[in-house]
CSV table of C-alpha atoms and ligand atoms in Angstrom, one decimal:
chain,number,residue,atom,x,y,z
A,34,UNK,CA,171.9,25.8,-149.8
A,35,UNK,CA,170.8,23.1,-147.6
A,36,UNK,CA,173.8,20.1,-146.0
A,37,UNK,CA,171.7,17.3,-145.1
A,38,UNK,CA,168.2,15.5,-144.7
A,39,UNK,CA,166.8,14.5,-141.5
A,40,UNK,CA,163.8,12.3,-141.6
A,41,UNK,CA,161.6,11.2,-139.0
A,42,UNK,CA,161.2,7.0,-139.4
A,43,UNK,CA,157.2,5.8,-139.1
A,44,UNK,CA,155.2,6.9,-141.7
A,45,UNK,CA,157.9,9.0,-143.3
A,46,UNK,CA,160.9,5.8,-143.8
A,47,UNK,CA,158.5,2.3,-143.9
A,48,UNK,CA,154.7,2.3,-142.8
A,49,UNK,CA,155.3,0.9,-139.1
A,50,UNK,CA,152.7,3.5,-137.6
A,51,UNK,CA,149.8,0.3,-138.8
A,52,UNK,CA,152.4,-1.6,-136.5
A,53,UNK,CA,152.4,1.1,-133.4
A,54,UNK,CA,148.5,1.2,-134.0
A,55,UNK,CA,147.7,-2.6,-134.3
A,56,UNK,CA,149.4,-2.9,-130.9
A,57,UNK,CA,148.0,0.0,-129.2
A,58,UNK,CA,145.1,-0.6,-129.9
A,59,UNK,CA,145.2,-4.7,-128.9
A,60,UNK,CA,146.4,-3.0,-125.7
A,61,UNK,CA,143.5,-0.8,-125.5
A,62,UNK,CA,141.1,-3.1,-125.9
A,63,UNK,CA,142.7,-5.1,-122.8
A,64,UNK,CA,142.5,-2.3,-120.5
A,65,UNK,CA,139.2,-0.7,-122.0
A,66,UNK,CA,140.0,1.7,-124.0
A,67,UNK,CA,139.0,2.7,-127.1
A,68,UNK,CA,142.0,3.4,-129.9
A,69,UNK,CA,140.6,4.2,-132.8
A,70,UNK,CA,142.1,5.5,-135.9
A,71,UNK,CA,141.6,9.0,-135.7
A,72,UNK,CA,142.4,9.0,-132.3
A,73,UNK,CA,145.5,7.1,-132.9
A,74,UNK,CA,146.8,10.5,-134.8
A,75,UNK,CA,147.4,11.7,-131.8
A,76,UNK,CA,150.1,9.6,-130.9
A,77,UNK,CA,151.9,9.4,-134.0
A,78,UNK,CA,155.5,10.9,-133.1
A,79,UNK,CA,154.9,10.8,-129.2
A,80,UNK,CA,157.4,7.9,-127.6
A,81,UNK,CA,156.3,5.0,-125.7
A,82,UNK,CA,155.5,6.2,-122.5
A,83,UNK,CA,153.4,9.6,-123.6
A,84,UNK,CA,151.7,7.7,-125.7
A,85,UNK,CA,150.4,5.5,-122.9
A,86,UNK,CA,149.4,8.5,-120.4
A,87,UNK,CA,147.7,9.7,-123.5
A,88,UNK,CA,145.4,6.7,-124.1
A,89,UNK,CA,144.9,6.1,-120.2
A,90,UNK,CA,143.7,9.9,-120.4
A,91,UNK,CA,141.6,9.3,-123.4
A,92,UNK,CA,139.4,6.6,-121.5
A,93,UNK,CA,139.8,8.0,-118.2
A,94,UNK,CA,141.7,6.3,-116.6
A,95,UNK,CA,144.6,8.5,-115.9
A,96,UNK,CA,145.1,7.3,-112.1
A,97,UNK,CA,144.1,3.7,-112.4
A,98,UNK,CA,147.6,2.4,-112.9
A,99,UNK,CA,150.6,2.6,-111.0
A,100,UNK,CA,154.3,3.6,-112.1
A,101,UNK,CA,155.0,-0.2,-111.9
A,102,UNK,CA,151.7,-1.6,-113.9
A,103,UNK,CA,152.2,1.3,-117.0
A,104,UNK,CA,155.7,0.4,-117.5
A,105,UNK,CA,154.5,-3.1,-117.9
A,106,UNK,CA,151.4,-1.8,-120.1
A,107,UNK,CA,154.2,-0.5,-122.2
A,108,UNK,CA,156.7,-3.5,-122.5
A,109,UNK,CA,153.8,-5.5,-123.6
A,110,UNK,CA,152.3,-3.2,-126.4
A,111,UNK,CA,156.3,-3.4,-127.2
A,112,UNK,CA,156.6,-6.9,-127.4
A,113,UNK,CA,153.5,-7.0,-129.7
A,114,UNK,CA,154.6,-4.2,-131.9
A,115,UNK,CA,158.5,-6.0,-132.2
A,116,UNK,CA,156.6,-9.0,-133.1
A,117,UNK,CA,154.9,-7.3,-136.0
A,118,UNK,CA,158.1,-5.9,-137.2
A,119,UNK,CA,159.8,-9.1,-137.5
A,120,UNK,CA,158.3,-9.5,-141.2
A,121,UNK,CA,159.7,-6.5,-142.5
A,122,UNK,CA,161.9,-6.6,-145.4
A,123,UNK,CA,163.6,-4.1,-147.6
A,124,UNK,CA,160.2,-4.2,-149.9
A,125,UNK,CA,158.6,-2.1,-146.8
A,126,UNK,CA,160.5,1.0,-147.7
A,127,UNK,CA,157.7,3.2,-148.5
A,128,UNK,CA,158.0,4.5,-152.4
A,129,UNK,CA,160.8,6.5,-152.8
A,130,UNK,CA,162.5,6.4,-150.2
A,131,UNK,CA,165.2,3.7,-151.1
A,132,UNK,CA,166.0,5.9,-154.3
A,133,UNK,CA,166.3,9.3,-152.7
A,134,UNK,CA,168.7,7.9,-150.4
A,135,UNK,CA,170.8,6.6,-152.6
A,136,UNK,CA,170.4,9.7,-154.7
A,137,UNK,CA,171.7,11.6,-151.5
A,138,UNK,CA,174.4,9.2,-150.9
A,139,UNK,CA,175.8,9.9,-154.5
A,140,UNK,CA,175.5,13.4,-154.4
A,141,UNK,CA,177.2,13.2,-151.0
A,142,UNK,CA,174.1,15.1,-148.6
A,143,UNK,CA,174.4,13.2,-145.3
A,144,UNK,CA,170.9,11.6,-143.5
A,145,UNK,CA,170.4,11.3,-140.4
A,146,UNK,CA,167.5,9.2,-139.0
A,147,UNK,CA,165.3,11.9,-135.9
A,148,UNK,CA,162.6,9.3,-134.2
A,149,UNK,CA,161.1,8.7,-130.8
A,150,UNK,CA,161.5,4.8,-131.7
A,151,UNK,CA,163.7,2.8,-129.6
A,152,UNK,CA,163.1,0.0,-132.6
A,153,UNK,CA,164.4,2.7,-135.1
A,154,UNK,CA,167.9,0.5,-135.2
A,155,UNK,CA,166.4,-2.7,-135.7
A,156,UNK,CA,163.4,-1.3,-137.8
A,157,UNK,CA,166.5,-0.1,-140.1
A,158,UNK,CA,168.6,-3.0,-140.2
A,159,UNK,CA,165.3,-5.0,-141.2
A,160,UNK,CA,164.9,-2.8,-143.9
A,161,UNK,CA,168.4,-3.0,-145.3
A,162,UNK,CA,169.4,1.4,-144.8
A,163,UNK,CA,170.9,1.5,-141.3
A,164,UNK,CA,174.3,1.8,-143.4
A,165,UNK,CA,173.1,5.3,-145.1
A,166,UNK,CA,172.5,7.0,-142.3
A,167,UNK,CA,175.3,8.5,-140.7
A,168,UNK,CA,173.8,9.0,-137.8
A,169,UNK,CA,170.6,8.1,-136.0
A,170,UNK,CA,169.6,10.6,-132.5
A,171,UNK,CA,169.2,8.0,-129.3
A,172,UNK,CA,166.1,8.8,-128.0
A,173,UNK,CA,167.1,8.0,-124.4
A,174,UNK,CA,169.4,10.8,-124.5
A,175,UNK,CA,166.4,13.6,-125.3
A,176,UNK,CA,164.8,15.8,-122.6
A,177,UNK,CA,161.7,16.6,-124.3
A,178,UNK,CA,159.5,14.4,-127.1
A,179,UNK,CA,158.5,16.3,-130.2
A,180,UNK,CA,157.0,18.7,-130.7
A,181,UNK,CA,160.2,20.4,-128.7
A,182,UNK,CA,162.7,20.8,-131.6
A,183,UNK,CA,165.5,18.6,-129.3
A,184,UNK,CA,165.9,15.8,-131.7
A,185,UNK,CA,166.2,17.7,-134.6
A,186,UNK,CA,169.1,19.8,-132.8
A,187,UNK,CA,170.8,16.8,-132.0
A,188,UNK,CA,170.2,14.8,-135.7
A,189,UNK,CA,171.9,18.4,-137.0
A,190,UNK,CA,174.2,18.1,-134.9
A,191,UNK,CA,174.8,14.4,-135.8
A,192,UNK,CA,175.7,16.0,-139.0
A,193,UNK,CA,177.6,18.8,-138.5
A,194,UNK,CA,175.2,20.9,-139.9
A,195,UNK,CA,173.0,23.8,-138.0
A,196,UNK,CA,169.5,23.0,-138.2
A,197,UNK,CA,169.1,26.0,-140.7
A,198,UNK,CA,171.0,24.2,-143.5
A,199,UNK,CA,168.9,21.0,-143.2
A,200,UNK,CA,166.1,19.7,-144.4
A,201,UNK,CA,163.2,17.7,-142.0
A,202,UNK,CA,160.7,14.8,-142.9
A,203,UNK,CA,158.1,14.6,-141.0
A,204,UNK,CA,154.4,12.7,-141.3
A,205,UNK,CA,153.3,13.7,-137.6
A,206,UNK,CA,151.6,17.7,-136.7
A,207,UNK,CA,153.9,17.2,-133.5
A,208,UNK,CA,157.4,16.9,-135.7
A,209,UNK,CA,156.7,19.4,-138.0
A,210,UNK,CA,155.8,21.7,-135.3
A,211,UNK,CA,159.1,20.4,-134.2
A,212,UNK,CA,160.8,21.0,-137.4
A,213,UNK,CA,159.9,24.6,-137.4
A,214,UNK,CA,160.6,25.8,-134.3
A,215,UNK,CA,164.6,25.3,-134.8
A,216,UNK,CA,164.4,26.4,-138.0
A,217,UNK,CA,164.8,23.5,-140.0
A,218,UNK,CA,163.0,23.4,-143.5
A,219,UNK,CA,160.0,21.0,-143.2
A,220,UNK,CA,158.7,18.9,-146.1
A,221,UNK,CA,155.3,17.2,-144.4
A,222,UNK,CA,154.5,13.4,-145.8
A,223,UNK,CA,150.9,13.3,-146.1
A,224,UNK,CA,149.3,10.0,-144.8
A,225,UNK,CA,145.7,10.9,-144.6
A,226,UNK,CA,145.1,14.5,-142.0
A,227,UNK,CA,146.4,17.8,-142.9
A,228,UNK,CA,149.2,19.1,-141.8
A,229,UNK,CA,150.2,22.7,-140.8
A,230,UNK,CA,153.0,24.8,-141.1
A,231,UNK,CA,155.1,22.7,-143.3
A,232,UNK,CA,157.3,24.7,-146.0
A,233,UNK,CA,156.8,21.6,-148.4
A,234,UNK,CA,154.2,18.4,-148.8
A,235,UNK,CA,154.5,15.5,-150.8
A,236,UNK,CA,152.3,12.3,-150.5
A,237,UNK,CA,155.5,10.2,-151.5
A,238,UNK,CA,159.4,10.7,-151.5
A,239,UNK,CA,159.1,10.6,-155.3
A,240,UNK,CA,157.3,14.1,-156.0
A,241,UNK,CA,160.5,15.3,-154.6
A,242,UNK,CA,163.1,16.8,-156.8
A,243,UNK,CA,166.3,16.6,-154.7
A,244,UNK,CA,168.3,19.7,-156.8
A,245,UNK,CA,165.5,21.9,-156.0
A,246,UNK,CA,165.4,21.0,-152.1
A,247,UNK,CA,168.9,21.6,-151.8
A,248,UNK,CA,168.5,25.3,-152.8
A,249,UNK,CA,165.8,26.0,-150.2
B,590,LIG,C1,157.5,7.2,-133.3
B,590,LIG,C2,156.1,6.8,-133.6
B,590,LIG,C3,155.3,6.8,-132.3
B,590,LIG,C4,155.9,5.9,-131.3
B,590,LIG,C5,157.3,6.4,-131.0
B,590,LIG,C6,158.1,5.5,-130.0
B,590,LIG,O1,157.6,8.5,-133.0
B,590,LIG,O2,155.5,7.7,-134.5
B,590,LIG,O3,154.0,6.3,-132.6
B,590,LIG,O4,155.2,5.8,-130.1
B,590,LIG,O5,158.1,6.4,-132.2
B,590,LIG,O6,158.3,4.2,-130.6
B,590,LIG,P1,158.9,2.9,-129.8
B,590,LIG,O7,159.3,2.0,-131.0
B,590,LIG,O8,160.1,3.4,-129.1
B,590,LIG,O9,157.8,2.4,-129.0
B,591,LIG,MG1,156.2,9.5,-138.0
């Protein structure tokens, strides 16, 4: 009997990963580099800073850039992605999603919200949920990005559940790898690639049947 969902937040909550891509790859394009959209997978889960050394890496330019000039590489493709995100409303739920949580919320199964995003408050405030979450993982506070199962730990713990007796949403390769490797149930959200090792995948929230989940 499972306690309580866990969902990752782009691509799974609201479709910000066109946002993170838009403004990667503007950034890329300053700097040379290529981001295209199947390359761009590749970063999907990965925070702020990995995802940089991975598209320096990507055009080869791993040790053109100091400390110093990537941090500012960062805040900028930032301040273009927050700029995106200022138009989102509560009609950028993805389909489903709105619904299930309420469904959780009457049934009393906690959520809690496991993403790299710094944004994730804001993105969730924007989008009118931050309120059904009862918790949301910091992701200053983590050691290791996904795919290392740390923030799905943490969001359990969030919960006062062990990760056994929840269940994970993921749309990225790296958090269901991460999902799995503490045990955690994984339902994979399909956006377009494949993706392994989930127990469960859905294209949307609403192929779900919550009574079923629950008795994984
Ligand atoms: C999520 C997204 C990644 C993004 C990361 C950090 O995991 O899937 O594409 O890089 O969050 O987001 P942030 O909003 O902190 O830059
Ligand atoms: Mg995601």
């Amino acid at each position: 009997m499972k306690k309580g969902f866990i969902f990752d937040l782009d691509g799974v909550i609201t479709d910000t990963a066109k946002y993170h891509f838009i403004a990667w790859r503007d950034l890329g394009t300053e700097i040379g580099v290529d981001v295209d959209l199947k390359f761009n997978e590749q970063l999907k889960g990965i925070s702020r800073m990995d995802s940089l050394d991975r598209i320096l890496a990507h055009g080869g330019k791993e040790n053109d850039f100091t400390l110093d000039q990537k941090e500012a590489l960062a805040a900028k493709k930032n301040t273009h992605y927050v700029e995106l995100l200022q138009s989102l409303t509560p009609a950028d739920l993805l389909p489903g999603v709105k619904e299930f949580l309420d469904q959780a919320s009457t049934k009393g199964v906690p959520c809690a919200i496991a993403s790299a995003s710094k944004n994730a408050p804001f993105i969730l405030e924007k989008l009118g949920v931050k309120d059904q979450f009862a918790g949301i993982v910091d992701p200053a506070t983590l050691h290791k990005g996904k795919p290392d199962p740390e923030i799905f730990i943490k969001a359990a713990e969030l919960l006062n559940i062990q990760p056994e007796e929840a269940v994970g949403f993921e749309d990225a390769q790296a958090g269901i790898d991460g999902i799995k490797a503490c045990n955690m149930y994984a339902v994979g959200v399909l956006s377009g690639e494949p993706l392994h090792g989930a127990d469960l995948t859905c294209h949307e929230l609403t192929e779900l049947n919550m009574d079923e989940l629950l008795q994984k």
